[in-house]
XYZ file of N, CA, C and O in Angstrom:
876
model
N 71.030 -71.893 -88.051
C 71.409 -73.351 -87.717
C 72.825 -73.088 -87.048
O 73.724 -72.757 -87.372
N 72.385 -74.669 -86.880
C 73.823 -75.067 -86.055
C 75.317 -75.219 -86.587
O 74.815 -75.963 -87.893
N 76.410 -75.349 -85.791
C 77.847 -75.278 -86.200
C 77.773 -77.113 -87.224
O 78.308 -77.238 -88.053
N 77.218 -77.504 -86.525
C 77.140 -79.293 -86.680
C 76.072 -79.112 -88.379
O 77.152 -80.219 -89.565
N 75.130 -78.808 -88.620
C 74.716 -78.161 -89.792
C 75.556 -77.795 -90.501
O 75.750 -78.593 -92.081
N 76.232 -76.561 -90.495
C 76.801 -75.967 -91.470
C 78.275 -76.672 -91.725
O 78.236 -76.670 -93.059
N 78.288 -77.762 -91.017
C 80.154 -78.308 -91.386
C 78.758 -79.409 -92.326
O 80.272 -79.885 -93.343
N 77.752 -79.950 -91.726
C 77.781 -81.124 -92.972
C 77.080 -80.276 -94.438
O 77.364 -81.313 -95.708
N 77.194 -78.967 -94.381
C 77.403 -78.686 -96.215
C 78.192 -78.535 -97.276
O 78.112 -78.255 -97.906
N 79.566 -77.892 -96.299
C 80.479 -77.666 -96.662
C 80.715 -79.109 -97.765
O 81.208 -78.558 -98.778
N 81.037 -79.893 -97.952
C 81.197 -80.500 -99.013
C 80.719 -80.810 -100.181
O 80.590 -81.444 -101.368
N 79.035 -79.827 -100.029
C 78.126 -79.666 -100.994
C 78.718 -78.491 -101.778
O 77.428 -78.046 -102.832
N 78.954 -77.719 -101.053
C 79.702 -76.577 -101.645
C 80.553 -75.968 -102.355
O 81.710 -76.560 -102.166
N 80.234 -75.823 -103.694
C 81.418 -75.599 -104.806
C 82.292 -74.112 -104.839
O 81.590 -73.075 -104.576
N 83.133 -74.355 -104.734
C 84.009 -73.100 -104.427
C 84.793 -72.438 -105.814
O 85.453 -73.720 -106.307
N 84.242 -71.155 -106.300
C 84.620 -70.710 -107.392
C 85.799 -69.574 -107.000
O 85.552 -68.760 -106.466
N 86.827 -69.441 -108.009
C 87.811 -68.225 -107.842
C 87.133 -67.287 -109.416
O 87.265 -68.264 -110.392
N 86.914 -66.035 -108.825
C 86.349 -65.112 -110.080
C 87.518 -63.973 -110.184
O 87.394 -63.777 -109.216
N 87.538 -63.995 -111.682
C 89.022 -62.994 -111.788
C 88.077 -61.608 -111.403
O 86.427 -61.512 -112.020
N 88.579 -60.194 -111.430
C 88.405 -59.532 -111.510
C 87.745 -58.775 -113.550
O 88.451 -59.096 -114.366
N 86.131 -58.720 -112.979
C 85.324 -58.023 -114.209
C 84.973 -59.276 -114.899
O 83.916 -58.665 -115.472
N 84.908 -60.207 -114.185
C 83.914 -61.117 -114.525
C 82.521 -61.119 -114.451
O 82.190 -60.802 -113.359
N 81.768 -61.551 -115.398
C 80.725 -61.724 -114.818
C 79.750 -62.862 -114.706
O 79.961 -63.914 -114.992
N 79.551 -63.109 -113.100
C 79.760 -64.537 -112.304
C 77.816 -65.216 -112.640
O 77.875 -66.113 -112.809
N 76.944 -63.905 -112.710
C 75.608 -63.526 -113.039
C 75.281 -62.945 -114.237
O 75.427 -61.874 -113.767
N 73.728 -63.589 -114.982
C 74.128 -62.713 -116.036
C 72.483 -62.641 -115.940
O 71.645 -63.657 -115.650
N 71.955 -61.326 -116.098
C 70.226 -61.184 -116.135
C 69.877 -61.623 -116.916
O 70.624 -61.691 -118.535
N 68.594 -62.079 -116.808
C 67.616 -63.371 -117.272
C 68.232 -64.740 -117.643
O 67.818 -65.579 -118.558
N 69.204 -64.526 -116.914
C 69.680 -66.259 -117.161
C 69.475 -66.629 -116.380
O 68.566 -66.800 -115.119
N 68.708 -68.500 -116.578
C 67.725 -69.257 -116.289
C 69.362 -69.500 -114.713
O 70.479 -69.830 -114.544
N 68.518 -69.857 -113.663
C 69.155 -70.883 -112.658
C 68.643 -70.550 -110.848
O 68.743 -69.486 -110.765
N 68.830 -71.141 -109.865
C 68.887 -71.101 -108.521
C 69.524 -71.557 -108.164
O 69.512 -71.594 -106.264
N 70.875 -71.760 -108.612
C 72.326 -71.840 -107.220
C 71.867 -70.203 -106.560
O 71.804 -68.807 -107.149
N 72.809 -70.526 -105.333
C 72.888 -69.036 -104.314
C 74.721 -69.161 -104.267
O 75.307 -69.860 -103.738
N 74.789 -68.373 -103.969
C 76.488 -68.110 -103.938
C 76.789 -66.902 -102.621
O 75.783 -65.348 -102.408
N 77.761 -67.362 -102.310
C 78.182 -66.647 -100.762
C 79.397 -66.407 -101.037
O 80.365 -67.229 -101.815
N 79.779 -64.726 -100.990
C 80.968 -64.349 -101.188
C 82.031 -64.643 -100.083
O 82.053 -64.010 -98.978
N 83.404 -64.926 -100.143
C 84.037 -65.688 -99.619
C 85.191 -64.569 -99.106
O 85.358 -64.050 -98.118
N 85.678 -63.792 -100.493
C 86.350 -62.944 -100.105
C 86.286 -61.811 -101.925
O 85.683 -62.728 -102.581
N 86.771 -61.066 -101.200
C 86.809 -59.948 -102.496
C 85.842 -59.094 -102.698
O 85.260 -58.781 -101.641
N 85.051 -58.408 -103.740
C 83.786 -57.469 -103.599
C 83.236 -57.865 -105.406
O 83.908 -57.770 -106.154
N 81.999 -57.569 -105.095
C 80.987 -57.872 -106.072
C 80.216 -56.470 -106.184
O 79.898 -56.034 -105.472
N 79.856 -56.462 -107.565
C 78.862 -55.298 -107.740
C 77.451 -55.740 -108.365
O 78.012 -56.766 -109.640
N 76.315 -55.836 -107.645
C 74.921 -56.307 -108.588
C 74.854 -55.316 -109.201
O 74.218 -53.914 -108.655
N 74.414 -55.188 -110.581
C 74.363 -53.799 -111.928
C 73.170 -54.838 -112.654
O 72.783 -55.760 -113.007
N 72.733 -53.643 -113.753
C 71.980 -54.076 -114.715
C 72.311 -52.719 -115.835
O 73.180 -51.501 -115.656
N 71.673 -53.250 -117.411
C 72.294 -51.651 -118.402
C 71.413 -51.878 -118.426
O 70.039 -52.330 -119.162
N 71.224 -50.394 -118.935
C 69.519 -49.841 -120.113
C 69.923 -50.247 -121.272
O 71.199 -50.204 -121.427
N 69.120 -49.942 -122.206
C 69.184 -50.088 -123.895
C 70.316 -49.408 -123.959
O 70.927 -49.698 -125.087
N 70.319 -47.668 -123.761
C 71.429 -46.909 -123.747
C 72.820 -47.129 -123.290
O 74.313 -46.395 -124.173
N 73.177 -48.138 -122.862
C 74.518 -48.631 -122.560
C 74.474 -48.109 -120.820
O 75.652 -48.240 -120.260
N 73.752 -47.242 -120.000
C 74.016 -46.699 -119.340
C 74.056 -47.533 -117.623
O 72.772 -48.735 -117.719
N 75.136 -47.894 -117.148
C 74.908 -48.622 -115.682
C 74.420 -47.943 -114.671
O 74.631 -47.066 -114.656
N 73.297 -49.189 -113.933
C 72.460 -48.675 -113.072
C 73.606 -50.481 -111.777
O 73.270 -50.908 -111.889
N 73.524 -49.625 -110.772
C 74.050 -50.144 -109.705
C 72.969 -50.247 -108.896
O 72.349 -49.650 -107.682
N 73.121 -51.340 -108.148
C 72.137 -51.407 -106.950
C 73.070 -51.730 -105.745
O 72.592 -51.089 -104.614
N 73.869 -52.443 -105.341
C 74.697 -52.915 -104.031
C 76.012 -53.460 -104.321
O 76.133 -54.124 -105.076
N 76.918 -53.126 -103.716
C 78.267 -53.974 -103.055
C 77.681 -54.986 -102.754
O 77.640 -54.834 -101.265
N 78.969 -56.313 -102.431
C 78.469 -57.278 -102.407
C 80.094 -57.563 -101.182
O 80.560 -57.854 -102.472
N 79.718 -57.859 -100.402
C 81.384 -57.596 -99.175
C 81.436 -59.519 -98.753
O 80.190 -59.957 -98.997
N 82.298 -59.583 -98.363
C 82.508 -61.186 -97.785
C 81.329 -61.150 -96.686
O 81.075 -60.263 -95.988
N 80.947 -62.563 -97.370
C 80.041 -63.157 -96.076
C 78.641 -62.498 -96.820
O 77.211 -62.943 -96.067
N 77.797 -61.640 -98.097
C 77.316 -61.433 -98.810
C 77.143 -63.078 -99.732
O 77.638 -63.243 -99.555
N 75.841 -62.582 -99.742
C 75.188 -63.856 -100.323
C 74.084 -63.074 -101.679
O 73.506 -62.117 -101.369
N 74.036 -63.845 -103.086
C 73.412 -63.185 -103.447
C 72.751 -64.467 -104.572
O 73.223 -65.528 -104.587
N 71.699 -64.562 -105.607
C 70.925 -65.584 -106.174
C 70.025 -65.786 -105.279
O 69.396 -67.051 -106.179
N 68.951 -65.674 -104.132
C 68.516 -65.884 -103.714
C 66.834 -65.699 -104.140
O 65.849 -66.406 -103.950
N 66.489 -64.349 -104.629
C 65.543 -63.848 -105.907
C 64.932 -65.267 -106.404
O 64.103 -65.902 -106.413
N 65.775 -65.660 -107.770
C 65.569 -66.494 -108.446
C 65.055 -68.007 -107.642
O 64.686 -68.432 -108.691
N 66.100 -68.013 -106.995
C 65.899 -69.520 -106.320
C 64.213 -69.851 -105.377
O 63.603 -70.865 -105.619
N 63.892 -68.241 -104.694
C 62.402 -68.507 -104.408
C 61.688 -68.306 -105.384
O 60.670 -69.301 -105.461
N 61.848 -67.750 -106.239
C 60.612 -67.728 -107.348
C 60.711 -68.302 -108.569
O 59.898 -68.987 -109.421
N 62.324 -69.299 -108.689
C 62.704 -70.145 -109.683
C 61.848 -68.770 -111.115
O 61.880 -69.719 -112.513
N 62.515 -67.969 -111.485
C 61.971 -66.876 -112.563
C 63.912 -66.927 -113.098
O 64.172 -66.894 -111.903
N 64.024 -66.649 -113.731
C 65.516 -65.317 -114.369
C 66.244 -64.598 -113.635
O 65.324 -64.056 -112.984
N 67.788 -64.377 -113.496
C 68.093 -63.687 -112.676
C 67.454 -62.141 -112.874
O 67.558 -61.391 -114.205
N 67.640 -61.692 -112.320
C 66.993 -59.880 -112.339
C 68.437 -58.980 -112.070
O 67.974 -58.246 -112.366
N 68.947 -59.522 -111.756
C 70.027 -58.325 -112.445
C 71.508 -59.138 -112.739
O 71.991 -60.566 -112.545
N 72.613 -58.622 -112.700
C 74.176 -58.821 -113.091
C 74.561 -58.896 -111.769
O 74.336 -58.124 -110.677
N 75.668 -59.764 -111.967
C 76.621 -59.506 -110.440
C 78.324 -60.097 -111.099
O 78.052 -60.685 -111.961
N 78.622 -58.794 -110.893
C 80.072 -58.445 -111.742
C 81.506 -58.819 -110.251
O 81.167 -57.836 -109.548
N 82.466 -58.870 -110.665
C 83.673 -59.046 -110.185
C 84.222 -57.427 -109.882
O 84.506 -57.441 -111.043
N 83.973 -57.157 -108.430
C 85.556 -55.739 -109.049
C 86.523 -55.800 -108.271
O 87.379 -55.086 -108.815
N 86.296 -57.382 -107.856
C 87.963 -57.144 -107.229
C 88.000 -59.108 -107.272
O 87.700 -59.956 -107.863
N 89.456 -59.484 -107.352
C 89.882 -61.056 -107.613
C 88.855 -61.720 -106.430
O 88.973 -60.576 -105.391
N 87.652 -62.444 -106.618
C 86.916 -63.053 -105.435
C 87.273 -64.376 -105.502
O 87.281 -65.285 -106.836
N 86.213 -65.062 -104.049
C 86.358 -66.770 -104.288
C 84.821 -66.512 -103.760
O 84.639 -65.868 -102.655
N 84.410 -67.292 -104.581
C 82.636 -67.479 -103.544
C 82.254 -68.595 -103.023
O 83.159 -69.883 -104.050
N 81.531 -69.074 -103.148
C 81.039 -70.600 -102.847
C 79.664 -70.737 -103.331
O 78.496 -69.956 -103.259
N 79.071 -71.634 -103.887
C 78.065 -71.606 -104.675
C 77.540 -72.881 -104.361
O 77.585 -74.466 -104.011
N 76.124 -72.260 -103.775
C 75.011 -73.703 -103.287
C 74.304 -74.345 -104.543
O 73.519 -72.785 -104.392
N 74.303 -75.555 -105.003
C 73.626 -76.046 -106.459
C 72.014 -75.488 -105.644
O 71.516 -75.631 -104.437
N 71.088 -75.503 -106.699
C 69.803 -75.295 -106.609
C 69.240 -76.498 -105.898
O 67.607 -75.891 -105.233
N 69.604 -77.715 -105.707
C 68.461 -78.728 -105.007
C 69.038 -78.830 -103.337
O 68.229 -79.080 -102.756
N 70.163 -77.873 -103.000
C 70.919 -77.790 -101.745
C 69.716 -76.620 -101.632
O 69.084 -76.950 -100.171
N 69.788 -75.324 -102.475
C 68.620 -74.027 -101.953
C 67.717 -74.810 -101.576
O 67.024 -74.366 -100.240
N 67.330 -75.335 -102.324
C 65.689 -75.537 -101.714
C 65.119 -76.879 -101.256
O 64.298 -76.706 -99.942
N 66.382 -78.075 -101.101
C 66.665 -78.281 -99.470
C 66.562 -78.131 -98.315
O 65.775 -78.032 -96.864
N 67.369 -76.961 -98.016
C 67.393 -76.091 -96.973
C 66.560 -74.787 -96.867
O 65.570 -74.580 -95.472
N 65.819 -74.580 -98.012
C 64.418 -73.974 -97.437
C 63.206 -74.341 -97.170
O 62.510 -73.791 -96.398
N 63.100 -75.575 -97.187
C 61.945 -76.447 -97.344
C 62.681 -77.137 -95.412
O 61.379 -77.361 -94.962
N 63.276 -77.646 -95.284
C 63.897 -78.338 -94.251
C 65.017 -77.603 -92.500
O 64.833 -77.950 -92.073
N 65.058 -76.166 -93.112
C 66.097 -75.643 -92.127
C 65.106 -74.006 -92.029
O 65.531 -73.040 -92.616
N 64.039 -74.042 -91.042
C 63.400 -73.131 -90.761
C 64.279 -71.668 -90.336
O 64.126 -70.457 -90.868
N 65.730 -71.939 -89.508
C 66.509 -70.702 -89.374
C 66.973 -70.090 -90.561
O 67.513 -69.230 -91.003
N 67.522 -70.904 -91.560
C 67.595 -70.744 -93.122
C 66.798 -69.887 -93.625
O 67.204 -68.883 -94.275
N 66.009 -70.041 -93.787
C 64.422 -70.050 -94.436
C 64.516 -68.658 -94.002
O 64.132 -67.506 -94.469
N 64.289 -68.057 -92.638
C 63.992 -66.927 -91.746
C 65.255 -65.870 -92.019
O 64.945 -64.802 -92.519
N 66.247 -66.508 -92.163
C 67.667 -65.297 -92.403
C 67.261 -64.644 -93.830
O 67.468 -63.600 -93.989
N 67.038 -65.776 -94.716
C 66.992 -65.183 -95.688
C 65.601 -64.370 -96.086
O 65.982 -62.957 -96.666
N 64.023 -64.148 -95.100
C 63.523 -63.880 -95.070
C 63.171 -62.252 -94.536
O 63.646 -61.403 -95.167
N 64.541 -61.898 -93.546
C 65.025 -60.877 -93.283
C 65.625 -60.576 -93.907
O 66.034 -58.872 -93.807
N 67.143 -60.766 -94.360
C 67.369 -60.065 -95.415
C 66.939 -59.456 -96.685
O 66.843 -58.743 -96.877
N 65.994 -60.204 -97.226
C 64.996 -59.662 -98.435
C 64.374 -58.766 -97.979
O 64.008 -57.534 -98.814
N 63.687 -58.049 -96.712
C 63.000 -57.295 -96.404
C 63.990 -56.728 -96.181
O 63.496 -55.265 -96.748
N 65.101 -56.277 -95.778
C 66.349 -55.464 -95.484
C 66.126 -54.943 -96.770
O 66.977 -54.085 -97.065
N 66.413 -55.766 -97.548
C 66.528 -55.528 -99.647
C 66.182 -54.253 -99.813
O 65.990 -53.151 -100.338
N 64.509 -55.337 -99.410
C 63.615 -53.917 -99.794
C 63.592 -52.829 -98.930
O 63.294 -51.668 -99.985
N 63.964 -52.732 -97.714
C 64.115 -51.310 -97.593
C 64.781 -50.710 -97.791
O 64.832 -49.345 -98.358
N 66.263 -50.895 -98.187
C 67.042 -50.250 -98.461
C 66.884 -49.704 -100.510
O 66.858 -48.442 -100.546
N 66.555 -50.709 -101.093
C 65.856 -50.354 -102.311
C 64.900 -49.205 -102.522
O 65.057 -48.276 -103.383
N 64.036 -48.851 -101.599
C 62.966 -48.311 -101.703
C 63.352 -46.715 -101.270
O 63.065 -46.002 -101.209
N 64.365 -47.000 -100.062
C 65.393 -45.825 -99.515
C 66.031 -44.783 -101.183
O 66.246 -43.850 -101.470
N 66.427 -45.952 -101.927
C 67.002 -45.623 -103.273
C 66.555 -45.030 -104.276
O 67.127 -43.748 -104.702
N 65.049 -45.368 -104.372
C 64.288 -45.311 -105.178
C 63.547 -43.955 -104.869
O 63.653 -42.506 -105.368
N 63.650 -43.882 -103.459
C 62.984 -42.287 -103.341
C 64.566 -40.867 -103.433
O 63.830 -39.682 -103.783
N 65.696 -41.479 -102.814
C 66.713 -40.795 -102.937
C 67.247 -40.213 -104.403
O 67.047 -38.464 -105.130
N 67.256 -41.261 -105.874
C 67.223 -40.869 -107.102
C 65.977 -39.981 -107.921
O 66.046 -39.170 -108.774
N 64.721 -39.802 -106.881
C 63.422 -39.111 -107.141
C 63.083 -37.862 -106.711
O 63.063 -36.605 -106.906
N 63.911 -37.930 -105.364
C 63.446 -36.496 -104.811
C 64.776 -35.595 -104.299
O 64.909 -35.212 -103.502
N 66.295 -36.107 -104.172
C 67.827 -36.160 -103.678
C 68.300 -35.285 -104.830
O 68.241 -36.208 -105.557
N 69.293 -34.600 -104.442
C 69.587 -34.078 -105.427
C 71.536 -34.785 -106.033
O 71.575 -35.938 -105.075
N 72.336 -34.961 -106.777
C 73.171 -35.596 -107.050
C 74.152 -35.616 -106.122
O 74.452 -36.062 -105.641
N 74.805 -34.075 -105.798
C 75.666 -34.029 -104.402
C 75.609 -34.897 -103.332
O 76.302 -35.523 -102.914
N 73.789 -34.699 -102.741
C 74.016 -35.492 -101.675
C 73.429 -36.739 -101.684
O 73.682 -37.170 -101.046
N 73.165 -37.196 -102.808
C 73.477 -39.129 -103.195
C 74.901 -39.350 -102.516
O 75.023 -40.699 -102.617
N 75.742 -38.086 -103.581
C 77.029 -39.192 -103.992
C 77.694 -38.867 -102.202
O 78.462 -39.759 -101.569
N 77.158 -37.990 -101.237
C 77.548 -37.845 -99.788
C 76.511 -39.674 -99.169
O 77.158 -39.801 -98.424
N 75.636 -39.286 -99.121
C 74.731 -40.720 -98.865
C 75.531 -41.912 -99.413
O 75.695 -42.855 -98.489
N 76.199 -42.238 -100.193
C 76.509 -43.161 -100.793
C 78.239 -43.554 -99.678
O 78.804 -44.262 -99.126
N 78.870 -41.961 -99.369
C 79.816 -42.215 -98.558
C 79.914 -42.882 -97.455
O 80.711 -43.248 -96.644
N 78.345 -42.280 -96.485
C 78.097 -42.663 -95.598
C 77.945 -44.305 -95.186
O 78.215 -45.050 -94.178
N 77.389 -44.322 -96.515
C 76.871 -46.058 -96.630
C 78.245 -47.116 -96.632
O 78.638 -47.828 -95.701
N 79.449 -46.225 -97.582
C 80.615 -46.941 -96.970
C 81.715 -47.004 -96.183
O 82.338 -47.802 -95.564
N 81.539 -45.887 -95.595
C 81.996 -45.516 -93.989
C 81.270 -46.960 -93.324
O 81.984 -47.355 -92.624
N 79.784 -46.937 -93.162
C 79.558 -47.920 -92.593
C 79.800 -49.507 -92.508
O 79.427 -50.270 -91.708
N 80.302 -49.958 -93.717
C 80.331 -50.599 -94.736
C 82.176 -50.893 -94.070
O 81.970 -52.337 -93.039
N 82.927 -50.058 -94.246
C 84.376 -50.048 -93.278
C 84.903 -50.281 -92.210
O 85.608 -50.653 -91.363
N 83.580 -49.354 -91.416
C 83.584 -49.543 -90.089
C 83.821 -48.170 -89.817
O 85.117 -47.652 -89.599
N 82.949 -47.335 -88.625
C 83.215 -46.131 -88.416
C 83.524 -45.670 -86.480
O 83.579 -46.731 -86.166
N 85.150 -45.453 -86.575
C 86.083 -45.376 -85.134
C 85.899 -43.849 -84.782
O 86.617 -43.295 -85.771
N 85.669 -43.395 -83.856
C 85.816 -42.103 -83.463
C 85.039 -41.011 -84.832
O 86.234 -40.347 -84.712
N 84.181 -41.125 -85.058
C 83.635 -40.968 -86.253
C 84.327 -40.700 -87.433
O 84.274 -39.318 -88.662
N 85.478 -41.624 -87.608
C 86.046 -41.553 -88.978
C 86.024 -42.791 -89.445
O 85.756 -43.948 -88.794
N 85.975 -42.834 -90.381
C 86.160 -44.280 -91.821
C 87.100 -44.640 -92.470
O 87.855 -43.786 -93.342
N 87.972 -45.578 -92.932
C 88.919 -45.804 -93.561
C 88.617 -46.635 -94.937
O 88.334 -47.549 -94.384
N 88.560 -46.479 -96.191
C 88.401 -47.292 -97.236
C 89.346 -47.239 -97.477
O 89.751 -46.518 -98.649
N 89.898 -48.611 -97.356
C 91.431 -48.663 -98.082
C 91.278 -49.130 -99.605
O 92.240 -48.601 -100.289
N 90.469 -49.498 -100.140
C 90.163 -49.649 -101.678
C 89.205 -49.036 -101.854
O 88.203 -50.008 -102.693
N 89.047 -47.156 -102.065
C 87.487 -47.212 -101.773
C 87.050 -47.318 -104.032
O 88.261 -47.372 -104.821
N 86.079 -47.167 -103.769
C 85.438 -47.030 -105.602
C 85.990 -46.394 -105.989
O 85.863 -44.734 -105.615
N 86.084 -46.232 -107.484
C 87.002 -45.591 -108.299
C 85.574 -44.372 -108.395
O 84.513 -43.850 -107.266
N 85.650 -43.110 -108.621
C 84.404 -42.450 -109.114
C 83.392 -42.324 -110.078
O 82.426 -42.420 -109.978
N 84.110 -43.276 -111.221
C 82.988 -43.857 -111.965
C 82.425 -44.846 -111.217
O 80.779 -44.877 -111.289
N 82.826 -45.572 -110.116
C 82.097 -47.141 -109.361
C 80.785 -46.120 -108.683
O 79.835 -46.969 -108.219
N 81.197 -44.999 -107.944
C 80.694 -43.793 -106.843
C 79.306 -43.581 -107.975
O 78.224 -44.017 -107.302
N 80.040 -43.262 -108.808
C 78.752 -42.550 -109.893
C 77.841 -43.618 -110.090
O 76.162 -43.207 -110.807
N 78.203 -44.388 -110.272
C 76.723 -46.132 -110.915
C 76.127 -46.065 -109.492
O 74.879 -46.636 -109.772
N 76.394 -46.141 -108.638
C 75.923 -46.864 -107.095
C 74.583 -45.328 -106.868
O 73.436 -45.458 -106.019
N 75.404 -44.284 -106.845
C 74.647 -43.451 -106.809
C 73.679 -42.716 -107.616
O 72.951 -41.822 -107.367
N 73.804 -43.032 -108.539
C 72.746 -42.475 -109.849
C 73.041 -41.217 -110.643
O 72.269 -40.238 -110.559
N 74.403 -40.749 -110.345
C 75.168 -39.732 -110.848
C 76.238 -40.223 -111.962
O 76.523 -41.001 -112.307
N 76.716 -38.937 -112.346
C 77.502 -38.931 -113.416
C 78.993 -38.518 -113.153
O 78.336 -38.284 -111.569
N 79.560 -39.076 -113.615
C 81.015 -39.128 -113.364
C 81.757 -38.177 -112.670
O 82.378 -37.980 -111.398
N 81.575 -37.110 -113.620
C 82.346 -35.447 -113.719
C 81.016 -34.920 -111.806
O 82.223 -34.259 -111.539
N 79.809 -35.280 -111.758
C 79.787 -35.109 -110.625
C 80.119 -35.478 -109.359
O 79.735 -34.838 -108.667
N 80.169 -36.579 -109.192
C 81.020 -37.166 -108.150
C 82.442 -36.752 -108.163
O 82.837 -36.703 -107.281
N 83.114 -36.708 -109.330
C 84.343 -35.660 -108.853
C 84.462 -34.322 -107.952
O 84.955 -34.125 -107.162
N 83.224 -33.613 -108.660
C 83.188 -32.240 -108.506
C 82.888 -32.004 -106.634
O 83.446 -31.656 -106.227
N 82.016 -33.073 -106.538
C 81.517 -32.800 -105.012
C 82.246 -34.119 -103.797
O 82.669 -33.554 -103.195
N 83.354 -34.235 -104.126
C 84.241 -35.392 -103.432
C 85.170 -34.076 -103.303
O 86.015 -33.910 -102.138
N 85.601 -33.499 -104.503
C 86.659 -32.214 -104.390
C 86.011 -31.050 -103.479
O 87.154 -30.540 -102.874
N 84.750 -30.791 -103.455
C 84.632 -29.740 -102.690
C 84.317 -30.200 -100.908
O 84.887 -29.890 -100.044
N 84.179 -31.591 -101.061
C 84.623 -32.588 -99.922
C 85.491 -32.425 -99.304
O 85.803 -32.040 -97.976
N 86.185 -32.576 -99.372
C 87.862 -32.435 -99.425
C 88.158 -31.054 -99.088
O 88.997 -30.873 -98.194
N 87.895 -29.994 -99.882
C 88.209 -28.489 -99.692
C 87.901 -28.418 -98.366
O 88.149 -27.860 -97.184
N 86.717 -29.087 -97.521
C 85.949 -28.519 -96.712
C 85.884 -29.669 -95.422
O 86.014 -29.689 -94.213
N 87.014 -30.253 -95.486
C 88.141 -30.978 -94.969
C 87.343 -32.668 -93.750
O 87.458 -33.036 -93.304
N 86.288 -33.059 -95.099
C 85.086 -34.138 -94.863
C 85.765 -35.152 -95.341
O 85.213 -35.928 -94.124
N 86.599 -35.147 -96.093
C 87.600 -36.135 -96.041
C 88.726 -35.956 -96.983
O 89.205 -34.712 -97.173
N 89.244 -37.055 -97.281
C 91.000 -37.015 -97.694
C 91.009 -38.087 -98.464
O 90.591 -39.400 -97.823
N 91.365 -38.163 -99.584
C 91.929 -38.770 -100.338
C 93.509 -38.742 -101.146
O 94.334 -38.338 -101.044
N 93.944 -40.128 -100.601
C 95.384 -40.397 -100.846
C 95.688 -41.541 -101.507
O 95.338 -42.452 -101.247
N 96.040 -41.807 -103.146
C 95.657 -43.187 -103.858
C 94.155 -43.676 -104.106
O 93.410 -42.707 -104.090
N 93.834 -44.829 -103.718
C 93.040 -45.740 -103.681
C 92.611 -45.233 -102.348
O 91.483 -46.078 -101.976
N 93.159 -44.715 -101.322
C 92.334 -44.762 -100.114
C 91.727 -43.267 -99.919
O 92.099 -42.706 -100.371
N 90.503 -43.956 -99.747
C 89.252 -42.205 -99.054
C 89.413 -42.457 -97.533
O 88.894 -43.752 -97.292
N 89.627 -41.527 -96.898
C 89.348 -41.539 -95.440
C 87.990 -40.191 -95.050
O 88.562 -39.272 -95.753
N 87.378 -40.869 -94.893
C 85.841 -40.118 -93.763
C 86.165 -39.661 -92.989
O 86.678 -39.922 -92.201
N 86.778 -38.099 -92.575
C 87.695 -37.441 -91.475
C 86.018 -37.246 -90.602
O 86.489 -36.773 -89.260
N 85.170 -36.674 -91.277
C 83.918 -36.760 -89.623
C 82.908 -37.140 -90.335
O 81.824 -36.512 -91.486
N 81.948 -38.091 -90.269
C 81.030 -38.866 -90.122
C 80.139 -38.066 -89.840
O 79.048 -37.565 -91.312
N 79.923 -37.300 -89.207
C 78.668 -36.863 -88.488
C 78.397 -35.240 -89.881
O 77.349 -34.857 -89.630
N 79.702 -34.753 -90.259
C 79.725 -33.723 -90.427
C 78.863 -33.515 -91.555
O 78.111 -33.138 -92.270
N 79.210 -35.338 -92.372
C 78.733 -35.196 -93.596
C 77.086 -35.838 -93.558
O 76.689 -35.535 -94.587
N 76.955 -36.250 -92.158
C 75.761 -35.833 -92.513
C 74.715 -34.945 -91.997
O 73.175 -34.521 -92.634
N 75.470 -34.725 -91.338
C 74.822 -33.026 -90.962
C 74.793 -31.866 -92.807
O 73.477 -31.666 -93.355
N 75.675 -32.486 -93.617
C 75.727 -31.656 -94.885
C 74.852 -32.316 -95.560
O 73.731 -31.646 -96.531
N 74.312 -34.092 -95.824
C 72.949 -34.715 -96.379
C 71.801 -33.954 -95.887
O 70.526 -33.586 -96.258
N 71.688 -33.767 -94.177
C 70.536 -33.030 -93.957
C 70.102 -31.499 -94.715
O 69.189 -31.180 -94.618
N 71.065 -30.722 -94.876
C 71.900 -29.564 -94.973
C 70.669 -29.191 -96.242
O 70.646 -28.506 -97.195
N 71.390 -30.391 -97.041
C 70.866 -30.653 -99.090
C 69.388 -31.035 -98.746
O 69.537 -31.336 -100.282
N 68.766 -30.995 -97.936
C 67.399 -31.789 -97.916
C 66.820 -33.295 -98.012
O 65.905 -33.630 -98.174
N 68.600 -33.866 -97.520
C 68.444 -35.574 -97.748
C 68.463 -35.991 -96.303
O 68.620 -35.380 -95.399
N 67.612 -37.178 -96.057
C 67.408 -37.889 -95.091
C 68.832 -38.846 -94.832
O 69.326 -39.272 -96.082
N 69.075 -39.302 -93.648
C 70.089 -40.102 -93.316
C 69.723 -41.454 -94.103
O 68.790 -41.983 -94.468
N 70.648 -42.167 -95.032
C 70.654 -43.376 -95.947
C 70.159 -44.596 -94.988
O 71.262 -44.678 -93.900
N 69.372 -45.625 -95.779
C 69.011 -46.553 -95.367
C 70.070 -47.155 -95.255
O 70.706 -47.738 -96.536
N 70.560 -47.973 -94.559
C 72.163 -49.004 -94.627
C 71.392 -50.393 -94.800
O 70.626 -50.878 -94.402
């Protein structure tokens, strides 16, 4: 879309402030609005009947969500919860339908993102069934490093996810995450200080993944 077209959409976008812990989208709820993350961090997840939380992906600024229900007009497929204080832009359902029908570049971008999501989720299904929990934790660290930006083979996660949050994303127990992070720190592959987690050797972490029988994760 051209800058002029984007500028014309601004008055039609509702800006929402979301407090930490608030659930912005509820699984099974109706609705076809699409949300764009302006600031903050959100988690796409759902819960099993046992109460176990399953995390799909974290949403950074410039990410968006809600497009699946907007396309198939079925209820929401997952929850979206704010991990931090966040600001999102809400594109109402009629606006999304208008863009899908009349803005080919918008539709093409959504399709490309959906294809990338399918690839990433396929990779995660494989990991859960064929890769050990320690290896999945390492893969999640590589994903987080890529999101944060890798420079000179290192990455700094200024507000790193908690052990419990990593466990949700990696499909592991929190205790297993703690053990693996302590082991990686002892090997000087990572360093922890408060909420800051530094990946000291991204290539070394990838080598560790390969040693444990995993593939470099889809990002």
